[in-house]
Coordinates of C-alpha atoms in Angstrom, one line a residue:
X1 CA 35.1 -14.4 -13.5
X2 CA 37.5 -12.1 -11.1
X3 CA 34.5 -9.7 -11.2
X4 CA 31.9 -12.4 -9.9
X5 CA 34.3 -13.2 -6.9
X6 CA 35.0 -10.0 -5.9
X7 CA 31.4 -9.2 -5.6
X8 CA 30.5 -12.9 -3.9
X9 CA 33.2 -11.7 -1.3
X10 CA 31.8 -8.4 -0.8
X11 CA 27.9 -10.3 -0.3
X12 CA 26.9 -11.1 3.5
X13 CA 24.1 -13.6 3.4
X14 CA 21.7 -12.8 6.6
X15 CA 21.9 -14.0 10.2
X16 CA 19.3 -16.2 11.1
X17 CA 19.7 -14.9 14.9
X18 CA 18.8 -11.5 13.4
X19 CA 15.9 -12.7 11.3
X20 CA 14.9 -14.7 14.7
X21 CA 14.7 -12.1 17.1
X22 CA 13.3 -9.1 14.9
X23 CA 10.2 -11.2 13.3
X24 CA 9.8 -12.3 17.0
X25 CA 9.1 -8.9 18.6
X26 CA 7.1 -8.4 15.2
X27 CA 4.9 -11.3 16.2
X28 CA 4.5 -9.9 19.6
X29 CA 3.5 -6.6 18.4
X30 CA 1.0 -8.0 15.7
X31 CA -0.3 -10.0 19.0
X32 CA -1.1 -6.7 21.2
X33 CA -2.8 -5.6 17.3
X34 CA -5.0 -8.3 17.5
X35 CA -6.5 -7.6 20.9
X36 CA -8.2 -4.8 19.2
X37 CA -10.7 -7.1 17.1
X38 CA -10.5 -9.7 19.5
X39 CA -12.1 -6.8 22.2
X40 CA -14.4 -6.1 19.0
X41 CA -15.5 -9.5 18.8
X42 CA -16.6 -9.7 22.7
X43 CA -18.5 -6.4 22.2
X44 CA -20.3 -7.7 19.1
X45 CA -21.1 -11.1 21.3
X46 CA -19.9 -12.5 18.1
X47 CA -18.0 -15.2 19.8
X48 CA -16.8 -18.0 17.3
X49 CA -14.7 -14.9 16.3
X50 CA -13.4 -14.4 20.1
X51 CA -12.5 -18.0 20.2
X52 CA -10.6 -18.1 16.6
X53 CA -8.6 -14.3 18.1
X54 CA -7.6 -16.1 21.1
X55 CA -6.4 -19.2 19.1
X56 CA -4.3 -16.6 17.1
X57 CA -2.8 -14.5 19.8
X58 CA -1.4 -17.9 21.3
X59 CA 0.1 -18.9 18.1
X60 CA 1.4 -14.6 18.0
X61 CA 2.8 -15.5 21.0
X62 CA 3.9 -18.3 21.3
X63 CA 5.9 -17.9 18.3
X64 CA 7.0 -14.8 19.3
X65 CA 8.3 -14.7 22.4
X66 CA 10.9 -17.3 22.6
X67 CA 12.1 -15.5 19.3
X68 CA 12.4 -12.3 20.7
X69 CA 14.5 -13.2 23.5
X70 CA 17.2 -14.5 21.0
X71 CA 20.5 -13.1 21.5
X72 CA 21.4 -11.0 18.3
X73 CA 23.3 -7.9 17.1
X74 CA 22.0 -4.2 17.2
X75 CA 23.6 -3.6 13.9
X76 CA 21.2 -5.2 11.1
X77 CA 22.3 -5.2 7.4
X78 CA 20.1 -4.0 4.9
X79 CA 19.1 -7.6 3.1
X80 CA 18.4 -8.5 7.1
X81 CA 15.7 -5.3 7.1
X82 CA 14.6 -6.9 3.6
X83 CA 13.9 -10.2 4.5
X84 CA 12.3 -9.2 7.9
X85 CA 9.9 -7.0 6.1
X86 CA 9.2 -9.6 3.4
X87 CA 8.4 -11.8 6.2
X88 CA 6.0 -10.0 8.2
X89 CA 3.7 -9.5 5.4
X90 CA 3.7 -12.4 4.3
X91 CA 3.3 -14.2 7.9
X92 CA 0.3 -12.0 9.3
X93 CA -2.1 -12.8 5.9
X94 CA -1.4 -16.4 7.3
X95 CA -1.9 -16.6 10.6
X96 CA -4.7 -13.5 10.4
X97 CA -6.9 -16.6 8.1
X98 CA -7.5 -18.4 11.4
X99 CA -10.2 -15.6 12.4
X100 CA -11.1 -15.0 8.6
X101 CA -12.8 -18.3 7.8
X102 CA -14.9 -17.3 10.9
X103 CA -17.1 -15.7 8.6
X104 CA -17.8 -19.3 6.3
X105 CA -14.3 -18.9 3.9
X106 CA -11.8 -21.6 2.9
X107 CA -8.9 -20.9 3.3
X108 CA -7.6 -19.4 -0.3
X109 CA -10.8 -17.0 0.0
X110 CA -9.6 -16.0 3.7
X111 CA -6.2 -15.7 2.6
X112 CA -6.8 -13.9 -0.2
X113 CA -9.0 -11.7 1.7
X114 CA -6.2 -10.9 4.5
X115 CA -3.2 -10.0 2.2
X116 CA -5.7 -8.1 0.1
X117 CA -5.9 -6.4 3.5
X118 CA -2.7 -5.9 4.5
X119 CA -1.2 -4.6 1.3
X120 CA -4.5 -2.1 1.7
X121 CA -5.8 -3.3 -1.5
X122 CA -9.3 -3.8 -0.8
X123 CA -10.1 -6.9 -3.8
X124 CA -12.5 -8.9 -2.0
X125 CA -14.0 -12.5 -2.7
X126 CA -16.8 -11.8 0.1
X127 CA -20.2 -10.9 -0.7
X128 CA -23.7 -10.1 0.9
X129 CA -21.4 -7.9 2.7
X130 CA -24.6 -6.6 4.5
X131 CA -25.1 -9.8 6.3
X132 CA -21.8 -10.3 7.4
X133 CA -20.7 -10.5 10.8
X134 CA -20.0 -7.1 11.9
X135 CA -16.4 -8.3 13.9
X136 CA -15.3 -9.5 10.3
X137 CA -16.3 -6.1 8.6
X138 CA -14.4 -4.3 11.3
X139 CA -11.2 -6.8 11.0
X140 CA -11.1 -6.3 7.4
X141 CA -10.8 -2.2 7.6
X142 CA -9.1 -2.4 10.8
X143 CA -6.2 -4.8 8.9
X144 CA -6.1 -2.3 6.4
X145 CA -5.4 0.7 8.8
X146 CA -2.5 -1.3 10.1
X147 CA -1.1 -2.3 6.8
X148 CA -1.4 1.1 5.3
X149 CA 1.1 2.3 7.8
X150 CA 3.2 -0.5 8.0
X151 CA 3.6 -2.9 11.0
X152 CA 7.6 -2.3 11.0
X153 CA 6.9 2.0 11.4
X154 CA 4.6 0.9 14.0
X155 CA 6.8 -1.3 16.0
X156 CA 9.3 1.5 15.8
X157 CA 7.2 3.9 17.2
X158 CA 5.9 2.0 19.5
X159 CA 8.3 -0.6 21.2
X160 CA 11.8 -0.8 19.5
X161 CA 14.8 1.2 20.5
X162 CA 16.4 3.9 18.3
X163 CA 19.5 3.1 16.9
X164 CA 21.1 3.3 13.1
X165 CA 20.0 0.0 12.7
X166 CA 16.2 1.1 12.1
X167 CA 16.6 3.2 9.2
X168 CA 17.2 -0.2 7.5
X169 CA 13.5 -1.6 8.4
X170 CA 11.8 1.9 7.3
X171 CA 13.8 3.3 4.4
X172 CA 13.3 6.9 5.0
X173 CA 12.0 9.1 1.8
X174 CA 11.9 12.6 3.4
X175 CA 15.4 15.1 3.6
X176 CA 18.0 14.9 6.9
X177 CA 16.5 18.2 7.8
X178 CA 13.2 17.2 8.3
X179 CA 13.7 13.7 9.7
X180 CA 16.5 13.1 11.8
X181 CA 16.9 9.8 12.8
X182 CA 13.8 6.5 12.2
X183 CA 12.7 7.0 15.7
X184 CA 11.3 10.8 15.3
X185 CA 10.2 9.7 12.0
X186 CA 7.7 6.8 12.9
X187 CA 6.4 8.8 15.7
X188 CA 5.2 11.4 14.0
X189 CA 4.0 9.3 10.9
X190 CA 2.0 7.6 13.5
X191 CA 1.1 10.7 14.9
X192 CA -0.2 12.4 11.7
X193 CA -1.9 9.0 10.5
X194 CA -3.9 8.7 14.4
X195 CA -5.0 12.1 14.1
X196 CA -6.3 11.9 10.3
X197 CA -7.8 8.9 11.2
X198 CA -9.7 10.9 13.6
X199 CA -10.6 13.7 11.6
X200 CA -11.9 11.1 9.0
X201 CA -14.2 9.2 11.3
X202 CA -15.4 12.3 12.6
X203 CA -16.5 13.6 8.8
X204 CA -18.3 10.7 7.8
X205 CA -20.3 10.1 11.4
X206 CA -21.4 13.4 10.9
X207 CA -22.7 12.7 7.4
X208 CA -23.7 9.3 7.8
X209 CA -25.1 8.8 11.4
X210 CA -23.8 5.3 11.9
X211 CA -20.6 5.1 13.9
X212 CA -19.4 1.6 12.9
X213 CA -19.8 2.7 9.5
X214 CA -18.0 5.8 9.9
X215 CA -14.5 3.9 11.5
X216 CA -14.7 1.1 9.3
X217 CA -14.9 3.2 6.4
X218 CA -12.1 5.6 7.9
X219 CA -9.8 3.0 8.8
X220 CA -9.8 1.8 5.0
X221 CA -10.1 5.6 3.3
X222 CA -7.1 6.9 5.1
X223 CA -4.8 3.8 4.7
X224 CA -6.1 4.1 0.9
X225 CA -7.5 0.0 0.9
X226 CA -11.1 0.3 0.1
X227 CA -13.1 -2.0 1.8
X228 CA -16.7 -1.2 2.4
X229 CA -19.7 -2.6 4.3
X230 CA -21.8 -2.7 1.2
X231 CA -21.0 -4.9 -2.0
X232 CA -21.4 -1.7 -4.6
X233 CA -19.3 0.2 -2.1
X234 CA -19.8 4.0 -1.8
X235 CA -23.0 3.7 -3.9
X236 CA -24.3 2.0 -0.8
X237 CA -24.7 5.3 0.7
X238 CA -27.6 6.6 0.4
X239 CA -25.9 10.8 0.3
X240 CA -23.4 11.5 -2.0
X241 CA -21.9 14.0 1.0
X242 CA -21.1 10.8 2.7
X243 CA -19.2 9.6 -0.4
X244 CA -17.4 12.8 -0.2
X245 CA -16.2 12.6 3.0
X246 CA -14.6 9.5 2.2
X247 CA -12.7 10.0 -0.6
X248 CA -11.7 13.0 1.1
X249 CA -9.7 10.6 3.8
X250 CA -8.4 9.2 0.7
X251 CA -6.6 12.5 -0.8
X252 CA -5.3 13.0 3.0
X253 CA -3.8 9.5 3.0
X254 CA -2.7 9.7 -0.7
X255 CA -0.4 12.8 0.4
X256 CA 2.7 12.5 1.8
X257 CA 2.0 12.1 5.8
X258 CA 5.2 14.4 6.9
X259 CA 4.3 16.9 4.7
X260 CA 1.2 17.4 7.4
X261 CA 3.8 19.3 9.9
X262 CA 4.4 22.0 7.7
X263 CA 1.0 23.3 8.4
X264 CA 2.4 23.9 11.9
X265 CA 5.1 26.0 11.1
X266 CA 4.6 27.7 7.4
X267 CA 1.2 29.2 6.0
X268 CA -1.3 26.3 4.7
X269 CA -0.6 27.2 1.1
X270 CA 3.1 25.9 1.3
X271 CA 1.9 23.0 1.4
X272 CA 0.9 23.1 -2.1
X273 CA 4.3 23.7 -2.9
X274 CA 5.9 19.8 -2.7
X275 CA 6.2 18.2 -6.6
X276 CA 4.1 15.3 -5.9
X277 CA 0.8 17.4 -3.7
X278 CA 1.2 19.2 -6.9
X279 CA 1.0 16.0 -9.6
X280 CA -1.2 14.7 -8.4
X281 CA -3.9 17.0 -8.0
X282 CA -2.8 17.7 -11.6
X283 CA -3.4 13.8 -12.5
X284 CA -6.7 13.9 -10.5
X285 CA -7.8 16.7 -12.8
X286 CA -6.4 15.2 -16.0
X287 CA -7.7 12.1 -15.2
X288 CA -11.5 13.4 -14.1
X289 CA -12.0 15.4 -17.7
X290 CA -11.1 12.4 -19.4
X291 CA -13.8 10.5 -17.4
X292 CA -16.0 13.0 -17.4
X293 CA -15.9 13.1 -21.5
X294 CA -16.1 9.3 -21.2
X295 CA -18.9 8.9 -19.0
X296 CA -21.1 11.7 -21.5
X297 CA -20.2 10.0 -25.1
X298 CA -20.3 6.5 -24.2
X299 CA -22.6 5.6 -21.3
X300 CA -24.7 8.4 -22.0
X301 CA -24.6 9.9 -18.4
X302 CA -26.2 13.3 -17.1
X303 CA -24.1 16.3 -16.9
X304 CA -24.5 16.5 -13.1
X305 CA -24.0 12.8 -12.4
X306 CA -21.1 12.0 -14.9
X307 CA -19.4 14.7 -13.5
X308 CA -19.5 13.4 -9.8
X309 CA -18.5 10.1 -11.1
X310 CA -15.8 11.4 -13.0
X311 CA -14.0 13.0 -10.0
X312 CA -15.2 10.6 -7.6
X313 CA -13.2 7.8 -9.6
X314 CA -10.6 9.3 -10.4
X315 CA -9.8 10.5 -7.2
X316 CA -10.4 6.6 -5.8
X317 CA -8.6 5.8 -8.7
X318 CA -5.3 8.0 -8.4
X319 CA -5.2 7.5 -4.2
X320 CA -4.9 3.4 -5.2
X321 CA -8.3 3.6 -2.3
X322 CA -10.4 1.6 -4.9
X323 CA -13.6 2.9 -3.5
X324 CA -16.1 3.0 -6.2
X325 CA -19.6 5.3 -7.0
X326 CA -20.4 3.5 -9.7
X327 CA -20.4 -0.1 -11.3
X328 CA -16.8 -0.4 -13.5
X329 CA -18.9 -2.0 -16.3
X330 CA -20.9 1.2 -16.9
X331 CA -18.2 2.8 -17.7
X332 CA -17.0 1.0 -20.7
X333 CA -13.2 0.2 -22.1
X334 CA -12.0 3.8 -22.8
X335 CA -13.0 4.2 -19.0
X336 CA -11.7 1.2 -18.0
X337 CA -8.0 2.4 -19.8
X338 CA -8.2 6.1 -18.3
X339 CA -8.4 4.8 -14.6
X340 CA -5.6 1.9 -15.3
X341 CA -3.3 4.4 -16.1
X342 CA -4.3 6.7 -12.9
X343 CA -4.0 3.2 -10.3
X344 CA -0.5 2.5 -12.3
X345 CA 0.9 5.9 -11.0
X346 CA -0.6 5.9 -7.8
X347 CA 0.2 8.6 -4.9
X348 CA 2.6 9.9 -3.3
X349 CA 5.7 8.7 -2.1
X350 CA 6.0 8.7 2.1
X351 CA 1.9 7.9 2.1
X352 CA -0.2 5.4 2.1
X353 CA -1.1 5.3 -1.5
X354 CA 0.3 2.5 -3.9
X355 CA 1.2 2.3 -7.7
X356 CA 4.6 3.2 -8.7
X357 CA 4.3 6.3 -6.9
X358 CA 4.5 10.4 -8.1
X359 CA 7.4 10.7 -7.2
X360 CA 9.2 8.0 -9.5
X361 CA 7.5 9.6 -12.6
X362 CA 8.7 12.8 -11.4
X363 CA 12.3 11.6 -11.5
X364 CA 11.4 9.8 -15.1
X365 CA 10.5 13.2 -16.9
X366 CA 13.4 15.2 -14.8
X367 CA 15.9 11.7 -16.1
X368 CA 14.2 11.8 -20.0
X369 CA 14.8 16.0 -20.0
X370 CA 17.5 15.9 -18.7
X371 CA 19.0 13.7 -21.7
X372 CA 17.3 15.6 -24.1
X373 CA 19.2 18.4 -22.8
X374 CA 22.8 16.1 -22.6
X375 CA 22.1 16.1 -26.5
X376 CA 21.0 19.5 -27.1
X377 CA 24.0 20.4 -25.3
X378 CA 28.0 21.2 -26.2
X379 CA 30.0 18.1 -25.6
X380 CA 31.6 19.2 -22.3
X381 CA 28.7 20.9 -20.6
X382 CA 27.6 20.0 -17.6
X383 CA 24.1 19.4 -16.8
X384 CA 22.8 17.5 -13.3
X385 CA 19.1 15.7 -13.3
X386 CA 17.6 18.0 -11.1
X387 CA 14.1 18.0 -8.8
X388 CA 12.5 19.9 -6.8
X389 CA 15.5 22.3 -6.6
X390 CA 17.8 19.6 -5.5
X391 CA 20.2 17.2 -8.0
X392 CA 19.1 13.4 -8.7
X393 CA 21.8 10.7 -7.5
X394 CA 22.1 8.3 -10.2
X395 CA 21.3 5.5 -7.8
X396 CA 17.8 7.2 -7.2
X397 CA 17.1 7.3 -10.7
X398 CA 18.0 3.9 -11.2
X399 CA 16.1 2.7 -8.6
X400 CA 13.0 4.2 -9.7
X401 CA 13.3 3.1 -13.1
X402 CA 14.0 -0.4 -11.8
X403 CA 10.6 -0.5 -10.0
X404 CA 8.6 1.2 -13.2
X405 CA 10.0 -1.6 -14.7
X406 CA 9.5 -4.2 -12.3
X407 CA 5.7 -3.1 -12.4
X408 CA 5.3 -3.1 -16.2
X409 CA 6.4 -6.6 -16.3
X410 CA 5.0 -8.2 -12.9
X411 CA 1.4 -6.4 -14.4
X412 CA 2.3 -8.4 -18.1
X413 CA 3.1 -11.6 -17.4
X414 CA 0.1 -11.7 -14.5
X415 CA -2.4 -10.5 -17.5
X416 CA -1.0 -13.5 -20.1
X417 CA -1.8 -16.0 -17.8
X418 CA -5.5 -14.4 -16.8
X419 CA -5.6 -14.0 -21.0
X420 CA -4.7 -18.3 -21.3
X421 CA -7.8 -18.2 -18.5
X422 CA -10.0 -17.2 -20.9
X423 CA -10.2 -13.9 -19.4
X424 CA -11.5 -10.6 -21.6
X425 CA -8.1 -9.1 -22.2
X426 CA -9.5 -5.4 -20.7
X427 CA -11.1 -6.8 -17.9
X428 CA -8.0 -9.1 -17.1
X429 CA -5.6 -6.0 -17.3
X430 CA -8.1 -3.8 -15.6
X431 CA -8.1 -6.8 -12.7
X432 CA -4.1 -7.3 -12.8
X433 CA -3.2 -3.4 -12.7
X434 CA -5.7 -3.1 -9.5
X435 CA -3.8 -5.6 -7.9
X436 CA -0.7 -4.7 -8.4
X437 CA -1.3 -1.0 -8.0
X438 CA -2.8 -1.9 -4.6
X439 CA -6.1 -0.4 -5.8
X440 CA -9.3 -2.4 -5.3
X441 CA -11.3 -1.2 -8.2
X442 CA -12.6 -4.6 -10.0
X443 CA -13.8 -5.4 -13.5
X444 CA -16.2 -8.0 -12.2
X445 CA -13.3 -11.1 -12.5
X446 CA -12.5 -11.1 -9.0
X447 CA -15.1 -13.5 -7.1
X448 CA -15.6 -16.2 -5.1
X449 CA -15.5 -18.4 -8.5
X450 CA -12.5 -17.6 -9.5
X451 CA -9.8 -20.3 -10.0
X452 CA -8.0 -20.5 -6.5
X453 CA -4.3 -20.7 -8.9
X454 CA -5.7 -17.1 -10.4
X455 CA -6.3 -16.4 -7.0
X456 CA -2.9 -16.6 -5.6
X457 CA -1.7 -14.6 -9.0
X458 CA -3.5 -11.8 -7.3
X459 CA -2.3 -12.6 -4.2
X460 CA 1.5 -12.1 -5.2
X461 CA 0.8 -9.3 -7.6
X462 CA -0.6 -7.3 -4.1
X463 CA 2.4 -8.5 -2.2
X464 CA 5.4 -7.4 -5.2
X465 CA 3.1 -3.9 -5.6
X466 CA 2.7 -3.8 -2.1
X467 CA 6.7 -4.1 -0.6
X468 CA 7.6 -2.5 -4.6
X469 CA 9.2 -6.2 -5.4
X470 CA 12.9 -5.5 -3.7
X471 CA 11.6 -7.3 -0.2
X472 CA 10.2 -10.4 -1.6
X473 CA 12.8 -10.3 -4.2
X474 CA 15.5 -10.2 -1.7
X475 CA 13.6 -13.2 0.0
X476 CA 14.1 -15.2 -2.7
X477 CA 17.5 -14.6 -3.6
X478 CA 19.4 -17.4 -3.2
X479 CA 22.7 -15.7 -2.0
X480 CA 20.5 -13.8 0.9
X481 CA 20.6 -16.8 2.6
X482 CA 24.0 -18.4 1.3
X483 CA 27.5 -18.0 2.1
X484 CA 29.1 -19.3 -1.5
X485 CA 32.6 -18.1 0.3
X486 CA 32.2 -21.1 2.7
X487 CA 31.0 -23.8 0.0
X488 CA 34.6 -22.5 -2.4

């Protein structure tokens, strides 16, 4: 019992004021966000679209400005950082539906549609994608760009002041010596993510000839989400060079985005030296040979073909983009099994990519050897986790295995209640796993049929894999918001 009160003394719930003003100058920034597709719309002459953005950037601001002007502290704690975050992603889905049923969806499907946008998942209930307005294609990628980078880095870049306080919105995965403050750091994520955007759109114009399809296929290969124009995605393209060049923007967004200034100062090949560039081009390969012998026994594929599948899958697959070459059914439950475990352990840490991240595993082998060598060794010898030549905090390696965790039971529980459906049990993990890994790639469940409660499962699942649970977690937590010293 004394340890209980001693920790409920030490526990700060938040400060409403702090909430206030922060989500407010959110608001306002997701507002200036928004003129992009609402210009879009206007240059489309699509204008029931214009009129449903200019209904939303009242709302944006509206909202947001009295907020904003709130008097509140500098000095934000880290559930207030938490809760702010939680709050953003799950506000901007909401109010981003208004211009999404534009395009003939309830609600559910446009919500559905805009968080699998914002968590850069790239499940999608819409169909005849062809024949959709073109200011709703371009919303949909252009949503993903922005979530892939995070509306909090790009509010720090952009508008907020530096201070110690930041580091608490962006929780900073890179070394003191590379990043020195929150400030430096979202400017030149932002930096590196403009520039491969750039590059991206730039590959697949010159491949494909068709501008619009070259951005909105850039904006959603480089913040890993995997929306496409076309309902069987990259097999839509009619050159498999153009395929190439998107999955390309994948790997760059699937890398970790500060690691891109070391080509400025050290020879390219350095770069091959970080742990997680090198995992996952080893899981890539792993992965693609497995697919590869897949795609030959069981669906019977040519050489040439299966092997272009194989690597254009797994590559999809281990970047969480969700990008597909080839119909998921084709490639039959040992397939289906191979690519679950690649969008469980996702990309890299510090990129765009979801899953539980390279990174984590990393520190899971380096925690499992490392007490295989604790029992191997003489009683008082002393051995330190270690990775990439530097020693693992035990905070960091509970952390990590908290959030593996956290994963393997958000994905289980979400499949038993798609099982009690009467879901295929494959297809249903195959569906679950996607979502929470932020992936995309879809047995076939995920449609416009399906039950608007299995719906919202999938919806939640992209949210916990999206903010990795602690956020909305945090959100929930009853003593975030209470002060049980004042009720004693």
């Amino acid at each position: 019992m004394l340890h209980t009160d001693n920790i409920t003394i030490l526990q700060k719930p938040v400060r409403l004021s702090i909430i206030g003003k922060y989500l407010g100058q959110l608001l306002i920034v997701l507002a200036y966000l928004t003129l992009i597709p609402l210009a879009a719309s206007l240059y489309f002459m699509e204008y029931s679209f214009t009129i449903r953005y200019a209904i939303t950037e009242i709302i944006l601001l509206i909202a947001g400005l009295p907020l904003s002007r709130i008097n509140a502290s500098a000095n934000i704690q880290n559930n207030e950082g938490l809760v702010i975050t939680g709050l953003i992603f799950i506000l901007t889905p909401l109010i981003m539906t208004i211009p999404m049923m534009g395009s003939g969806l309830d609600f559910i499907d446009a919500l559905f549609e805009t968080v699998s946008a914002f968590t850069t998942t790239g499940l999608s209930v819409a169909t005849e994608l062809q024949l959709q307005p073109l200011t709703f294609l371009f919303a949909r990628s252009y949503m993903q760009w922005i979530g892939g980078l995070g509306i909090v880095v790009l509010t720090i870049a952009l508008l907020l002041r530096p201070g110690i306080y930041l580091r608490k919105l962006v929780e900073l995965n890179e070394n003191e010596d590379i990043v020195s403050s929150t400030l430096p750091y979202a400017r030149r994520i932002f930096m590196v993510y403009v520039l491969l955007t750039v590059i991206c759109i730039v590959m697949i114009w010159i491949t494909c000839g068709n501008f619009f399809n070259a951005v909105t296929h850039a904006f959603s290969a480089v913040s890993t989400g995997g929306f496409s124009n076309f309902d069987n995605s990259l097999a839509g393209f009619d050159s498999p060079f153009i395929s190439i060049s998107v999955i390309l923007g994948c790997i760059f967004g699937a890398l970790p985005l500060l690691l891109y200034f070391r080509i400025r100062r050290y020879p390219f090949w350095t770069f091959f030296q970080d742990a997680q560039v090198r995992a996952i081009t080893y899981f890539i390969l792993f992965t693609s040979i497995l697919l590869f012998i897949v795609l030959m026994h069981d669906s019977h594929i040519q050489t040439t073909e299966a092997l272009y599948h194989a690597l254009m899958m797994a590559i999809s697959a281990q970047t969480t983009a969700g990008f597909s070459t080839i119909d998921i059914s084709l490639i039959g439950a040992h397939g289906m099994l191979i690519l679950m475990i690649a969008m469980f352990v996702g990309g890299s840490l510090g990129s765009t990519a979801g899953g539980i991240k390279l990174y984590r595993i990393l520190i899971f082998w380096r925690a499992l050897h490392h007490m295989l060598q604790k029992a191997t060794a003489t009683p008082h010898a002393v051995i330190a986790p270690r990775l990439a030549g530097k020693n693992l905090e035990i905070d960091e390696i509970s952390k990590a295995l908290l959030v593996i965790l956290l994963f393997f039971f958000t994905i289980i529980f979400s499949w038993l209640v798609f099982l009690f459906a009467g879901h295929e049990p494959i297809a249903a993990l195959f569906e679950v796993v996607s979502a929470t890994g932020t992936v995309g790639l879809s047995s076939g469940i995920t449609s416009v049929d399906l039950p608007y409660y299995l719906k919202l499962i999938l919806c939640l699942c992209m949210l916990l894999g999206r903010l990795e649970f602690i956020a909305l977690l945090v959100l929930a937590y009853p003593l975030t918001w209470v002060n049980r010293r004042s009720r004693a």
